Amino acid sequence: MENQYSIKEVSQILGIPKDTLRYYDRIGIVSPSREHNSYRRYSKDDLVDLMNIQIMQYADFSLEEIKGKFQFHRMQSVDPAYYQEVAEFLDAKKRARKLHI
């Protein structure tokens, strides 16, 4: 069985407050599995998704942009047309940032 991490462990590993992790789950950006007692259990893929969220927020993406545009599909399941859409979105974001500098 794959390693699973508690919300406390993820909070400590990534420096994300537990309330923020709960919020991400509530809005559907990251959906950890649940144990029989309803405790959240995060997989390695969930941790990667959370790190990507941190990177995108650092790059000034809003949570709405992150959620709406990427939906954190696993790369092997993404339609190739999606790559073009993402590239265009990133280019537009980069142009917008240059205008604000």
mmCIF file with all atom_site columns, N, CA, C and O in Angstrom, residues 2 6 15 33 59 66:
data_model
loop_
_atom_site.group_PDB
_atom_site.id
_atom_site.type_symbol
_atom_site.label_atom_id
_atom_site.label_alt_id
_atom_site.label_comp_id
_atom_site.label_asym_id
_atom_site.label_entity_id
_atom_site.label_seq_id
_atom_site.pdbx_PDB_ins_code
_atom_site.Cartn_x
_atom_site.Cartn_y
_atom_site.Cartn_z
_atom_site.occupancy
_atom_site.B_iso_or_equiv
_atom_site.pdbx_formal_charge
_atom_site.auth_seq_id
_atom_site.auth_comp_id
_atom_site.auth_asym_id
_atom_site.auth_atom_id
_atom_site.pdbx_PDB_model_num
ATOM 1  N N  . GLU A 1 2  ? 0.455  2.232  -0.749  1.00 0.00 ? 2  GLU A N  1
ATOM 2  C CA . GLU A 1 2  ? 1.168  3.499  -0.875  1.00 0.00 ? 2  GLU A CA 1
ATOM 3  C C  . GLU A 1 2  ? 1.183  4.229  0.465   1.00 0.00 ? 2  GLU A C  1
ATOM 4  O O  . GLU A 1 2  ? 0.265  4.126  1.259   1.00 0.00 ? 2  GLU A O  1
ATOM 5  N N  . SER A 1 6  ? -1.202 11.919 7.248   1.00 0.00 ? 6  SER A N  1
ATOM 6  C CA . SER A 1 6  ? -2.285 12.604 7.951   1.00 0.00 ? 6  SER A CA 1
ATOM 7  C C  . SER A 1 6  ? -2.229 14.096 7.621   1.00 0.00 ? 6  SER A C  1
ATOM 8  O O  . SER A 1 6  ? -1.223 14.606 7.126   1.00 0.00 ? 6  SER A O  1
ATOM 9  N N  . GLY A 1 15 ? 4.333  22.987 5.279   1.00 0.00 ? 15 GLY A N  1
ATOM 10 C CA . GLY A 1 15 ? 4.155  24.303 5.893   1.00 0.00 ? 15 GLY A CA 1
ATOM 11 C C  . GLY A 1 15 ? 2.835  24.951 5.534   1.00 0.00 ? 15 GLY A C  1
ATOM 12 O O  . GLY A 1 15 ? 2.730  26.178 5.500   1.00 0.00 ? 15 GLY A O  1
ATOM 13 N N  . SER A 1 33 ? -8.087 10.880 0.298   1.00 0.00 ? 33 SER A N  1
ATOM 14 C CA . SER A 1 33 ? -8.989 9.778  0.642   1.00 0.00 ? 33 SER A CA 1
ATOM 15 C C  . SER A 1 33 ? -9.401 9.922  2.106   1.00 0.00 ? 33 SER A C  1
ATOM 16 O O  . SER A 1 33 ? -8.832 10.722 2.846   1.00 0.00 ? 33 SER A O  1
ATOM 17 N N  . ALA A 1 59 ? 3.406  32.272 -8.095  1.00 0.00 ? 59 ALA A N  1
ATOM 18 C CA . ALA A 1 59 ? 3.424  32.915 -9.418  1.00 0.00 ? 59 ALA A CA 1
ATOM 19 C C  . ALA A 1 59 ? 2.177  33.781 -9.634  1.00 0.00 ? 59 ALA A C  1
ATOM 20 O O  . ALA A 1 59 ? 1.859  34.150 -10.763 1.00 0.00 ? 59 ALA A O  1
ATOM 21 N N  . ILE A 1 66 ? -6.385 28.453 -10.482 1.00 0.00 ? 66 ILE A N  1
ATOM 22 C CA . ILE A 1 66 ? -5.795 27.121 -10.313 1.00 0.00 ? 66 ILE A CA 1
ATOM 23 C C  . ILE A 1 66 ? -6.881 26.061 -10.458 1.00 0.00 ? 66 ILE A C  1
ATOM 24 O O  . ILE A 1 66 ? -6.731 25.111 -11.230 1.00 0.00 ? 66 ILE A O  1
#
